[in-house]
XYZ file of C-alpha atoms in Angstrom:
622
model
C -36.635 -31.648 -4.405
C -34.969 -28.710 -2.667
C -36.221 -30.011 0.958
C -33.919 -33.085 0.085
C -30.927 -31.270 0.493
C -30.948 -31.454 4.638
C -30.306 -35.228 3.975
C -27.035 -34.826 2.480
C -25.868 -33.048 6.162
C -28.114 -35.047 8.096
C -26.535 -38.882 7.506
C -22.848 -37.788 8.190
C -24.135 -36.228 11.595
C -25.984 -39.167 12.660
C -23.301 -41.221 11.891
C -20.717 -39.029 13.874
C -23.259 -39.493 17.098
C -23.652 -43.243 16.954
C -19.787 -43.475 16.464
C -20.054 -41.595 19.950
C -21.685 -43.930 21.529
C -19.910 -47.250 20.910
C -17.040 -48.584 23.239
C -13.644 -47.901 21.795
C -12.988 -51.996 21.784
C -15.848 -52.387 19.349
C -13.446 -51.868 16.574
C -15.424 -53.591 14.112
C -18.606 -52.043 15.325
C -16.976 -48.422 15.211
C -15.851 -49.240 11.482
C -19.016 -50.664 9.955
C -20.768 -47.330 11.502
C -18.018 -44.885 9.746
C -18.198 -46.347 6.249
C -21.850 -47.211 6.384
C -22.747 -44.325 7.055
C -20.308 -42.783 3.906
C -21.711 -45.504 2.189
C -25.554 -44.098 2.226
C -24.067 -41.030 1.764
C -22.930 -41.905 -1.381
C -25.409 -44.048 -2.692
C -28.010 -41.626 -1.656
C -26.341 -38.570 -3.691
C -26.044 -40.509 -6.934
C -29.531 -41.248 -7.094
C -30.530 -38.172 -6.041
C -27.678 -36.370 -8.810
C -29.519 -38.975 -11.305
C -32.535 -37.390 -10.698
C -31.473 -34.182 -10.548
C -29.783 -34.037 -13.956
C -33.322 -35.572 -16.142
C -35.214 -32.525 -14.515
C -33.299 -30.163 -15.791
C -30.744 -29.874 -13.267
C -31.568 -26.411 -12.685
C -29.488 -24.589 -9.496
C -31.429 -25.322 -5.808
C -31.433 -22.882 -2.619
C -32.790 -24.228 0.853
C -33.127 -21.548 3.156
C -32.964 -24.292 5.796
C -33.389 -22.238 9.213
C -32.880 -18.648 10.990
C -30.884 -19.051 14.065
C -30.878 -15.105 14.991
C -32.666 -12.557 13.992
C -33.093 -8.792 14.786
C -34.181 -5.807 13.089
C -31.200 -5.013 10.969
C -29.347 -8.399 10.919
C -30.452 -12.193 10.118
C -28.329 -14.998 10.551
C -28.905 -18.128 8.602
C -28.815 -21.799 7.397
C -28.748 -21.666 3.383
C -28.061 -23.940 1.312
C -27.036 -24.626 -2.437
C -27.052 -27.481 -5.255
C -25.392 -26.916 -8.365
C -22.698 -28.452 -10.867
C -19.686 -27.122 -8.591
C -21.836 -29.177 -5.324
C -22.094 -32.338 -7.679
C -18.929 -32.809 -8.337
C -17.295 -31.704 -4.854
C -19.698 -34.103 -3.257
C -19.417 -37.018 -5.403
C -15.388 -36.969 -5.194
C -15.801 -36.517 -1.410
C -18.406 -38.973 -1.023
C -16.577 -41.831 -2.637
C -13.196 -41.185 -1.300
C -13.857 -41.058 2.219
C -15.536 -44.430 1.244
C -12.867 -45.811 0.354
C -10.501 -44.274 2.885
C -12.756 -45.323 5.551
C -12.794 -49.393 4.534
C -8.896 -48.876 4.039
C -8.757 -47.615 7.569
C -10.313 -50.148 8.781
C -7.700 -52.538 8.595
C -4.701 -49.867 8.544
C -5.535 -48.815 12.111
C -6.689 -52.096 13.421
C -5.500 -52.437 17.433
C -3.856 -48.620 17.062
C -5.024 -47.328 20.293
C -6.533 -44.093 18.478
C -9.200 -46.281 16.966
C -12.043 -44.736 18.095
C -10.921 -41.213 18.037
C -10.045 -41.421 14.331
C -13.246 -42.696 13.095
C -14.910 -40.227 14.942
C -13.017 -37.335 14.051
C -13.439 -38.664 10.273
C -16.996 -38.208 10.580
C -16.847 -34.722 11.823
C -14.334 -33.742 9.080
C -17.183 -35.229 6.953
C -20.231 -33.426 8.733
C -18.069 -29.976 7.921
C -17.447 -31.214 4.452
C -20.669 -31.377 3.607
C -21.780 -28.085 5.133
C -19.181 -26.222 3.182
C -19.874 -27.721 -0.185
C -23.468 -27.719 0.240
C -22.929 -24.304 1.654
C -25.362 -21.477 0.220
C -24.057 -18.259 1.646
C -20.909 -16.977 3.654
C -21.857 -17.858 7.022
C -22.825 -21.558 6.626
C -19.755 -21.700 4.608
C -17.761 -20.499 7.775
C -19.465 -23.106 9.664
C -17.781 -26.169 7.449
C -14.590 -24.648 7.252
C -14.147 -24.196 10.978
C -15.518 -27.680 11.689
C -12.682 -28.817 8.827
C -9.919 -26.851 10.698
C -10.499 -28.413 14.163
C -11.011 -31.801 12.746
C -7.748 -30.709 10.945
C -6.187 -30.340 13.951
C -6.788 -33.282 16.053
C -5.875 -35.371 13.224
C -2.697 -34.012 12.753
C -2.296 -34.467 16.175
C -3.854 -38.228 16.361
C -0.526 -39.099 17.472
C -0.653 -37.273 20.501
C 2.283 -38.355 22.831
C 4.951 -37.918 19.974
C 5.997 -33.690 20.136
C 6.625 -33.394 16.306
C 2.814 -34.246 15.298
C 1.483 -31.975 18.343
C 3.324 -28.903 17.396
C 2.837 -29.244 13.456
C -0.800 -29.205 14.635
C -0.298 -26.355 16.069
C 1.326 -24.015 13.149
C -1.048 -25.714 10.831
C -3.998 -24.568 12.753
C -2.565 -21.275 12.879
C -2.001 -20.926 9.850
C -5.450 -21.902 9.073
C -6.525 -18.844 11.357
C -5.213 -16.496 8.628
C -7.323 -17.725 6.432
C -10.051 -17.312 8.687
C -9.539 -13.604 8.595
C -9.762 -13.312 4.651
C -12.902 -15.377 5.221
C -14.474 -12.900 8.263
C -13.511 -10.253 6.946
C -15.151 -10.596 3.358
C -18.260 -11.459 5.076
C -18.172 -8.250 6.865
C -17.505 -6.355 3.931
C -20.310 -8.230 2.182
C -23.077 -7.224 4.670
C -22.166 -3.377 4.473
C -22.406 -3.819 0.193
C -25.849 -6.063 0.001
C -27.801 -4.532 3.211
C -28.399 -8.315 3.379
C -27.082 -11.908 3.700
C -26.699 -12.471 0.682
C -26.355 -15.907 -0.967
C -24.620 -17.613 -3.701
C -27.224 -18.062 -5.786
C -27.855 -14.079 -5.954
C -24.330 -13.809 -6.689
C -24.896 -15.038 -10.217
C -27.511 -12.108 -10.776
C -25.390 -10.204 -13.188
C -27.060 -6.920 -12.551
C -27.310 -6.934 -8.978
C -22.995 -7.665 -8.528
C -22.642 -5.239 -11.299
C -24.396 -2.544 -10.194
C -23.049 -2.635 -6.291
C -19.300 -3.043 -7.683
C -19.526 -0.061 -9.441
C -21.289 2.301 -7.101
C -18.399 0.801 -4.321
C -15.423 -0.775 -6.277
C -12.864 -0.079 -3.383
C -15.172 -2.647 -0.987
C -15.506 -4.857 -4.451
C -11.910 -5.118 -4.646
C -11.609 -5.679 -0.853
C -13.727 -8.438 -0.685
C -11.754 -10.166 -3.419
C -8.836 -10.071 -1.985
C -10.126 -11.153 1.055
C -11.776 -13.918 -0.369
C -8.355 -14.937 -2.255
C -6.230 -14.752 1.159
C -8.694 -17.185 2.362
C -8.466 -19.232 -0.543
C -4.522 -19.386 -0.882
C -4.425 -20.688 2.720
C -6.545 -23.481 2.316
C -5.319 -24.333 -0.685
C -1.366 -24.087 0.587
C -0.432 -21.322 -2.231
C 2.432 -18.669 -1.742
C 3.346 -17.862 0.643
C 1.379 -20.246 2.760
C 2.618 -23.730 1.179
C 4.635 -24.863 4.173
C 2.249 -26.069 6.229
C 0.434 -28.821 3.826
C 4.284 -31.006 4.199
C 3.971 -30.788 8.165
C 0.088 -31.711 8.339
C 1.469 -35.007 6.817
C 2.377 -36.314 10.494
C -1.083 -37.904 10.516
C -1.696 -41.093 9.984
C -1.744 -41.834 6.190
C -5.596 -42.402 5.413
C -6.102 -39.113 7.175
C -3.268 -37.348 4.933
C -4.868 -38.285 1.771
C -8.825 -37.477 2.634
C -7.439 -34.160 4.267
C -4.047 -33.077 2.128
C -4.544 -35.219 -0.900
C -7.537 -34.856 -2.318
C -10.814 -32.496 0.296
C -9.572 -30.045 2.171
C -6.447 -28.602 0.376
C -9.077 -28.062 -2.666
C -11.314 -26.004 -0.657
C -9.566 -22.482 -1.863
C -10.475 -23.775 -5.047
C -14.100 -24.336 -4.551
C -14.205 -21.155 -2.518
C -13.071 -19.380 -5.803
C -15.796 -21.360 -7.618
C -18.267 -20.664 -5.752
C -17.529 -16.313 -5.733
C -16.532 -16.916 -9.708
C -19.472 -14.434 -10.650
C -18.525 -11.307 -8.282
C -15.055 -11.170 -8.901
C -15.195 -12.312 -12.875
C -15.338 -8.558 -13.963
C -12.524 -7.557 -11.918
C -9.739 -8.304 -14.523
C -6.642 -6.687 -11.873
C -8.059 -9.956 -9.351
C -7.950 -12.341 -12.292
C -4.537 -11.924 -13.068
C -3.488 -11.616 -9.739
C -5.090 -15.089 -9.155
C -3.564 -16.185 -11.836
C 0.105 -14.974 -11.372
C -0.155 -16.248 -7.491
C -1.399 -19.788 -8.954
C 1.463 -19.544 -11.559
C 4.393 -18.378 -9.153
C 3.142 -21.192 -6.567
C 3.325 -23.781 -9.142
C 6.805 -23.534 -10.632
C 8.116 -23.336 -6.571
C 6.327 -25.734 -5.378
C 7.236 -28.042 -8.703
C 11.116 -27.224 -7.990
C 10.651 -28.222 -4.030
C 8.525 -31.452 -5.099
C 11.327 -32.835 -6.713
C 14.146 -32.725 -3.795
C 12.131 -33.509 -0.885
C 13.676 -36.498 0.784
C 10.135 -38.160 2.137
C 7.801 -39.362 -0.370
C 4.416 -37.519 1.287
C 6.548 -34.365 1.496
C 7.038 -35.007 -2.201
C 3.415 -35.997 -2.848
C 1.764 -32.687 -1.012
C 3.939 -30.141 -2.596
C 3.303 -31.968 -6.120
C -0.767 -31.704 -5.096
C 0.164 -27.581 -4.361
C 1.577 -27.321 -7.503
C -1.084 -28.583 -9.854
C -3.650 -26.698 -7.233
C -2.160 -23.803 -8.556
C -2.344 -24.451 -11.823
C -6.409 -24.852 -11.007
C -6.083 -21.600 -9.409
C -5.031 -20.122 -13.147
C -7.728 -22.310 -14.843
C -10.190 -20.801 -12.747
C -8.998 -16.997 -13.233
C -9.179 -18.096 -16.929
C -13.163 -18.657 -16.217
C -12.480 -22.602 -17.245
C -14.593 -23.843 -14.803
C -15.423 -27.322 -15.985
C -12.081 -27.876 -16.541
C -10.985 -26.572 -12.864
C -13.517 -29.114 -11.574
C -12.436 -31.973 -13.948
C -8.900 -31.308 -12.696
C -9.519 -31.275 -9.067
C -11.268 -34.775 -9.573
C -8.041 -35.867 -11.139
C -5.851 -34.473 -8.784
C -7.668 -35.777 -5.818
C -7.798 -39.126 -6.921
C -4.287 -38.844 -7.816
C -3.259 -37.910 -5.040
C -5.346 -40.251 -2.590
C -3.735 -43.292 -4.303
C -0.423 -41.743 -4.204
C -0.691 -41.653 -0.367
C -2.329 -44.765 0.269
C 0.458 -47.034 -0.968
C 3.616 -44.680 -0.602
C 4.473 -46.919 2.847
C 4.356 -50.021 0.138
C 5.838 -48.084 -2.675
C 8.829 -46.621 0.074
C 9.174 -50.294 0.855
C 9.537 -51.537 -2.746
C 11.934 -48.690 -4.108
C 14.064 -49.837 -0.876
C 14.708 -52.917 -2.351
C 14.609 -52.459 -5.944
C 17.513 -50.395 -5.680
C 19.884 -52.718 -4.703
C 19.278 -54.767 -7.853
C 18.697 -51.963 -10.737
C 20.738 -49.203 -10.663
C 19.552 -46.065 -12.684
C 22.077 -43.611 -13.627
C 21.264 -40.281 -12.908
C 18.910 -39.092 -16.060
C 19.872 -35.420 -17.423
C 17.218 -32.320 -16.460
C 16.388 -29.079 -17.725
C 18.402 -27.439 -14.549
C 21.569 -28.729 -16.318
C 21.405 -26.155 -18.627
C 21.326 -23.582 -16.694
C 24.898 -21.682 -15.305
C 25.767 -23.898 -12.173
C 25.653 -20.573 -9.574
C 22.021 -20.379 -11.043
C 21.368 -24.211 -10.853
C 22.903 -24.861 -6.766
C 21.173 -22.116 -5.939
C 17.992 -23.273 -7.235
C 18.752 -26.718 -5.541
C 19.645 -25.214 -2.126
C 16.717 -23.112 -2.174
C 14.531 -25.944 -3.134
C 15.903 -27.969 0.033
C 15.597 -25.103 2.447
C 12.335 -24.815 0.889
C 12.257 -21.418 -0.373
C 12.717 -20.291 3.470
C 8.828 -20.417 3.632
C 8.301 -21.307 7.508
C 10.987 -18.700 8.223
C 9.143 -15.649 6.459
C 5.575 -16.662 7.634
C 7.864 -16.535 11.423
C 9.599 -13.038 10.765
C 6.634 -11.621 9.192
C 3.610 -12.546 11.290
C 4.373 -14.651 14.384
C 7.802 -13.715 15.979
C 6.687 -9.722 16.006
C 2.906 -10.938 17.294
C 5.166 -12.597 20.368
C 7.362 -9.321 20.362
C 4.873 -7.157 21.607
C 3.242 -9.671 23.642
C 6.628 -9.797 25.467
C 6.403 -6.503 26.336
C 3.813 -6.969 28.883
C 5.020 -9.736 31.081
C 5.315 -7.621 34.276
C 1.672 -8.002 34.370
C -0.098 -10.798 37.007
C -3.074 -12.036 37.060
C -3.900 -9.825 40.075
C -2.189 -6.630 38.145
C -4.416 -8.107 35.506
C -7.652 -8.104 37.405
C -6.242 -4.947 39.397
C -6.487 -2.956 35.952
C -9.271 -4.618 34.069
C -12.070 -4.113 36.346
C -11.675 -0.155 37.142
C -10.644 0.794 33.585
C -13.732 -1.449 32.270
C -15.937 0.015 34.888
C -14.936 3.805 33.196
C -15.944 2.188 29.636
C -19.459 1.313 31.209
C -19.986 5.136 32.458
C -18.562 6.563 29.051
C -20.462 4.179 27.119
C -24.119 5.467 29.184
C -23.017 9.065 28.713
C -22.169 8.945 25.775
C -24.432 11.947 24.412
C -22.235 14.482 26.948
C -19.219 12.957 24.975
C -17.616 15.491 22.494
C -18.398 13.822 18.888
C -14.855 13.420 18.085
C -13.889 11.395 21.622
C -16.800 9.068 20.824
C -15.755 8.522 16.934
C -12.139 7.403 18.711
C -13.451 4.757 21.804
C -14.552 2.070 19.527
C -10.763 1.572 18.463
C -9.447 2.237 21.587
C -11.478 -0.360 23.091
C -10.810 -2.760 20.875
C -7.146 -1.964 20.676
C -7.029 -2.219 24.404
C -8.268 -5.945 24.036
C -6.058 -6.739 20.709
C -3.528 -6.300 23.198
C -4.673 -8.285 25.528
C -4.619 -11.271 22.817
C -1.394 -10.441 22.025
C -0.393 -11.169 25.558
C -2.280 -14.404 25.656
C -0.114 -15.576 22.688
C 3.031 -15.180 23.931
C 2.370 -15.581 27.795
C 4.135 -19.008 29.084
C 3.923 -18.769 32.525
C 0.806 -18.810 33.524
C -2.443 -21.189 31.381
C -5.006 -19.266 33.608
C -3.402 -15.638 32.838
C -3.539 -16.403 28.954
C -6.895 -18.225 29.095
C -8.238 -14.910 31.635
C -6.701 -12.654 28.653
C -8.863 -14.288 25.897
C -11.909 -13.955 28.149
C -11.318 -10.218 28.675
C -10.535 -9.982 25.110
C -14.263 -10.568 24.601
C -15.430 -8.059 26.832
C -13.572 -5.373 25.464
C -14.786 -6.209 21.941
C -18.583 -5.989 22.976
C -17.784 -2.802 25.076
C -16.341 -1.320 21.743
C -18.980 -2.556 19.440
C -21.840 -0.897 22.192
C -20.728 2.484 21.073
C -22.088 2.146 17.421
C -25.207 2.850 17.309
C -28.371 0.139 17.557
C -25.990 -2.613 19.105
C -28.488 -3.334 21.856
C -27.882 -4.819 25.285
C -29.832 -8.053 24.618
C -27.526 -8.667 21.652
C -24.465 -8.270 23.641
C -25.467 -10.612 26.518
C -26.435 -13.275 23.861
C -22.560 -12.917 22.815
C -20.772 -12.443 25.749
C -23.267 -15.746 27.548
C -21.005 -18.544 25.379
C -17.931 -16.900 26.552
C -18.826 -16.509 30.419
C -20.004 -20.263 30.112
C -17.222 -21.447 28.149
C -14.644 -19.172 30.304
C -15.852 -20.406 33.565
C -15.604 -24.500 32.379
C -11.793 -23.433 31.115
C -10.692 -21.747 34.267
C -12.434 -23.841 36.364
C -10.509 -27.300 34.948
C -7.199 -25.505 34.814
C -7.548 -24.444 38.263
C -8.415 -28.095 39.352
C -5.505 -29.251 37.325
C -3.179 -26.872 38.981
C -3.984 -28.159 42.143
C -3.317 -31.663 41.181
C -0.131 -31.352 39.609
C 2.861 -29.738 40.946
C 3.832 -27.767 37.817
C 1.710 -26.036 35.280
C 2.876 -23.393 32.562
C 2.743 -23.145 28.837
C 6.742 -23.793 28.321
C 6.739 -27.452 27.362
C 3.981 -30.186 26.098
C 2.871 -31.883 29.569
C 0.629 -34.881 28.177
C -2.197 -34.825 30.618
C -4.541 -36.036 28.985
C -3.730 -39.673 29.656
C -3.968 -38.554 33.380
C -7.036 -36.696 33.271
C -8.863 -37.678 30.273
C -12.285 -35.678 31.504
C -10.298 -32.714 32.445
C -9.265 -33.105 28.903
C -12.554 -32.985 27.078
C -14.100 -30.662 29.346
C -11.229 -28.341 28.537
C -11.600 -29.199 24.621
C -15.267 -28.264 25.047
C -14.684 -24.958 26.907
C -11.686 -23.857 24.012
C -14.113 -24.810 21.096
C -16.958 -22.515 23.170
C -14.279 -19.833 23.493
C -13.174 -19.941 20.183
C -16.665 -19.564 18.605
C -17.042 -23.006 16.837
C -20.336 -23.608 15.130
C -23.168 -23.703 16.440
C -22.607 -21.923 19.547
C -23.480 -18.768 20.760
C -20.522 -17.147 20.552
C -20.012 -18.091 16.409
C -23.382 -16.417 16.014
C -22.123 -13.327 18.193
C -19.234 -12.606 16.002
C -21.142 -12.645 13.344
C -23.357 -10.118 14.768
C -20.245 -8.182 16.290
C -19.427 -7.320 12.520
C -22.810 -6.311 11.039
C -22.725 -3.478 13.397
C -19.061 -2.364 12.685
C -19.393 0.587 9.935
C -18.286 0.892 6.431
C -15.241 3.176 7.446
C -14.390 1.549 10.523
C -11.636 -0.832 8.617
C -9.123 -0.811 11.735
C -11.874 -1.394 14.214
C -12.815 -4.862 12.148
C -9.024 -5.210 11.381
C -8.194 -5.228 15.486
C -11.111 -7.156 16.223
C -10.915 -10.243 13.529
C -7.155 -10.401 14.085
C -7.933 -10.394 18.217
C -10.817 -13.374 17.325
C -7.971 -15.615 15.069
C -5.082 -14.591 17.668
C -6.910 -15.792 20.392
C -8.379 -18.985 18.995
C -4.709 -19.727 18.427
C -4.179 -19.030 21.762
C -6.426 -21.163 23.624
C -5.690 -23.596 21.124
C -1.825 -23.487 21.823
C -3.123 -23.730 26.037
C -4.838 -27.005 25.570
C -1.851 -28.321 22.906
C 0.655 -28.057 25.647
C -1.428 -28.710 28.777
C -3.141 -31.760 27.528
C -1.052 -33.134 24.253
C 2.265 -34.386 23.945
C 4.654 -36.838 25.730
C 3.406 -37.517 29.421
C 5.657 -35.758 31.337
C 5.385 -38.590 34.300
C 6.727 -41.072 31.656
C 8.724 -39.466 29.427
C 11.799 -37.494 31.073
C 13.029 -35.703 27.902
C 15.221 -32.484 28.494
C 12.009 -29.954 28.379
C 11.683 -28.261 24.644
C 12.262 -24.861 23.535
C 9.014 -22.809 23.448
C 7.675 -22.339 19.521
């Protein structure tokens, strides 16, 4: 029965590749394929459930494949079937069913066709993945598929600015949340000695017994796993970006922001219920962060002026009341009310442009006085100010801005006297003086060679910094992200039993992946007359290949699963230390900084008006 499970991710990636391969006119084609292929999904999960449940629907774990493997580290495939997959899996299942027949005829002649119903099947391949997920790293692997798939859906209406750049600060704000993620994994290798899966997470005895002898890293990983969770899941102070990924078309807004992807926090709570249960400080902090979110976001819900503005920040609010049913250790309940809410919220979406329509004209005939709420009791300072705040919505873009990306750009700033041959001028001797200290290292005084690793990897934090503010130059920031990577595995080479095979299997991905990207941009630059990072230019209905070869060489860059690179990070943190929490502080942030990056370089290079047939008055750099 177990053995079965590789079905459930095989289907939705066949069905992705055969929506490859048909012409973008075969509309009808293209559309059979997509909800076909959801359509076996689903039927072939039910029976399978069925079956499941009359033999005794005990929990299942595939270890499905080991795609590295060394002496002291294992990276793997695992997988998991339980009551929290069921569930997740039959409400995913039969929504994008429906959402992909609805499509059908909602996108018919858009000239996006194609690229929608194949970027709904890849948000479905990474669906499945994470919900069928058995351990933290083939968790990772769904969630970044679901954050690029995010992304270019968000973006589907790529030669309008607003939709481009709300990709944008959605994506990056999805990178946060990749650091909670990372950065629990990390911690969990150092507590287990092992990859440790969900299924062992459930063995009482074993999370007991590690908590205790290490509560600080027990606490740590909580917390980390909760920062990941409140960013997927839009909670405070993160809500701001579920409103903007509404410029999407509307089947995409209710699969993604409705009902599957905003409730992935939730299921990543679910699924780590049993290691932070007996933590009672994370509870309530769970629960007071669900609580807080859900009276703000209730208060913005209900002066928003557009109806899926309304809808998403109605969806955060009962989200975080899951978030408190799940601290409460109500777990059939959290799972009967994300059904609810999901299916809620799906239908809400799907007809708002009707709904909108009808409320248009019905007001003209029936006029509703305005009914009395409970803000009218309140002192009138107390109540405008509640109302203002609510409409400026509780300044949440601005904070996220001040606090994370404006100083971020600050300090990137600070190094714009630097050229790509100043660059290159600096990099290669002061690397080449890392190489000698690394190989005599034993002369090294033991306190010099305790500092390196940090210095190293502070040296290329910086770097990234200077990627993600640089708007001159596309090659400079994409040359900065590349060197990035070099500094990290020169860093990690002075802990001990980080061999030099292991370092060339991470660093190959990036020298492929770097060479495609600077390659294209160079052969862009020479075709068009200006190049730099201060506007969106639209290119990609000029250059189309240039475009996907340049999509190819970011996702390469960026680590996206399966590459060698994702793997490589992976193994970068199993050899950073227990202690060493600034060393895997600089070097996740400089991973999630840069993928923002090179994200942000092929936003404005390739996305966005077309600059040869648009003639706007060129917009202010975000």
């Amino acid at each position: 029965m177990t053995s079965i499970l590789q079905i459930f991710i095989l289907i939705p990636v066949i069905g992705f590749i055969l929506s490859l391969l048909i012409p973008a006119k075969k509309e009808g084609i293209i559309s059979r394929v997509a909800f076909l292929t959801v359509g076996l999904h689903l039927i072939s999960f039910i029976v399978f459930s069925v079956f499941w449940l009359f033999h005794g629907h005990e929990s299942l774990n595939l270890k499905e494949i080991v795609l590295f493997k060394s002496k002291d580290y294992e990276f793997l495939i695992d997988f998991c079937f339980d009551k929290i997959t069921v569930v997740y899996l039959l409400v995913g299942a039969f929504l994008t069913f429906l959402v992909t027949i609805y499509s059908r005829y909602y996108l018919h002649r858009e000239e996006g066709y194609k690229r929608f119903f194949n970027t709904i099947l890849f948000f479905y391949v990474g669906y499945n993945v994470a919900i069928l997920s058995g351990n933290f790293e083939t968790l990772f692997i769904g969630w970044e598929i679901l954050g690029i798939s995010s992304f270019l859906l968000i973006a589907f209406y790529r030669n309008r600015y607003l939709p481009v750049k709300n990709a944008i600060k959605v994506f990056s704000v999805y990178r946060i949340g990749d650091i909670g993620l990372i950065l629990a994994m990390w911690a969990s290798h150092h507590l287990w000695h092992e990859n440790i899966t969900f299924l062992k997470l459930s063995n009482y005895e074993l999370v007991h017994e590690h908590i205790l002898g290490h509560s600080f890293t027990g606490v740590f990983i909580s917390l980390m796993i909760l920062v990941a969770a409140a960013v997927k899941s839009a909670q405070l102070p993160f809500s701001s970006w579920l409103p903007r990924a509404m410029e999407g078309p509307t089947p995409s807004s209710a699969i993604f922001y409705g009902s599957l992807s905003v409730h992935l926090g939730v299921f990543l709570l679910l699924r780590t219920f049993p290691f932070w249960e007996h933590q009672i400080s994370v509870r309530i902090l769970i629960a007071l962060l669900g609580l807080t979110t859900s009276i703000i976001a209730s208060l913005i819900a209900r002066v928003q002026s557009s109806v899926k503005s309304q809808i998403a920040y109605a969806s955060i609010a009962q989200i975080g009341l899951i978030f408190i049913e799940v601290a409460a250790g109500f777990e059939s309940l959290a799972l009967f009310h994300f059904a609810g809410n999901a299916f809620l919220r799906t239908y809400q979406l799907l007809v708002s442009p009707s709904v909108v329509s009808y409320m248009i004209r019905e007001q003209f005939y029936n006029f509703i006085p305005r009914q009395h709420t409970i803000e009218d009791s309140f002192p009138k300072k107390v109540e405008y100010s509640i109302y203002v705040m609510s409409l400026k919505e509780w300044n949440l873009d601005l904070f996220m801005d001040y606090i994370v990306w404006k100083p971020l750009k600050n300090v990137g700033r600070k190094l714009d006297f630097l050229t790509i041959n100043k660059l290159l001028l600096l990099f290669i001797p002061t690397y080449v003086v890392g190489l000698v200290l690394l190989y005599n290292q034993e002369k090294l005084a033991p306190q010099l060679h305790e500092y390196l690793p940090g210095l190293f990897s502070l040296i290329g934090f910086i770097m990234v910094l200077k990627s993600f503010s640089e708007r001159k130059s596309p090659r400079m920031s994409w040359l900065l992200i590349i060197m990035n990577h070099f500094w990290i595995a020169l860093a990690i080479s002075f802990n001990e039993h980080f061999k030099v095979e292991e370092a060339i299997f991470y660093l190959s991905g990036i020298i492929i992946m770097g060479a495609l990207g600077y390659f294209t941009l160079s052969k862009l630059k020479s075709l068009e007359k200006t190049l730099d990072l201060n506007r969106f230019y639209g290119h990609v209905y000029e250059h189309p290949k240039f475009a996907m070869m340049f999509l190819l060489a970011c996702l390469g860059l960026t680590g996206f699963p399966i590459t060698s690179t994702f793997i490589g990070e992976d193994l970068i943190f199993s050899h950073i230390h227990e202690d060493q929490i600034f060393l895997a502080f600089f070097i996740s942030s400089s991973f999630i900084i840069g993928g923002i990056s090179v994200i942000r370089v092929y936003a404005r290079i390739f996305l966005g008006p077309h600059i040869k047939t648009y003639h706007e008055v060129p917009y202010k750099s975000s």
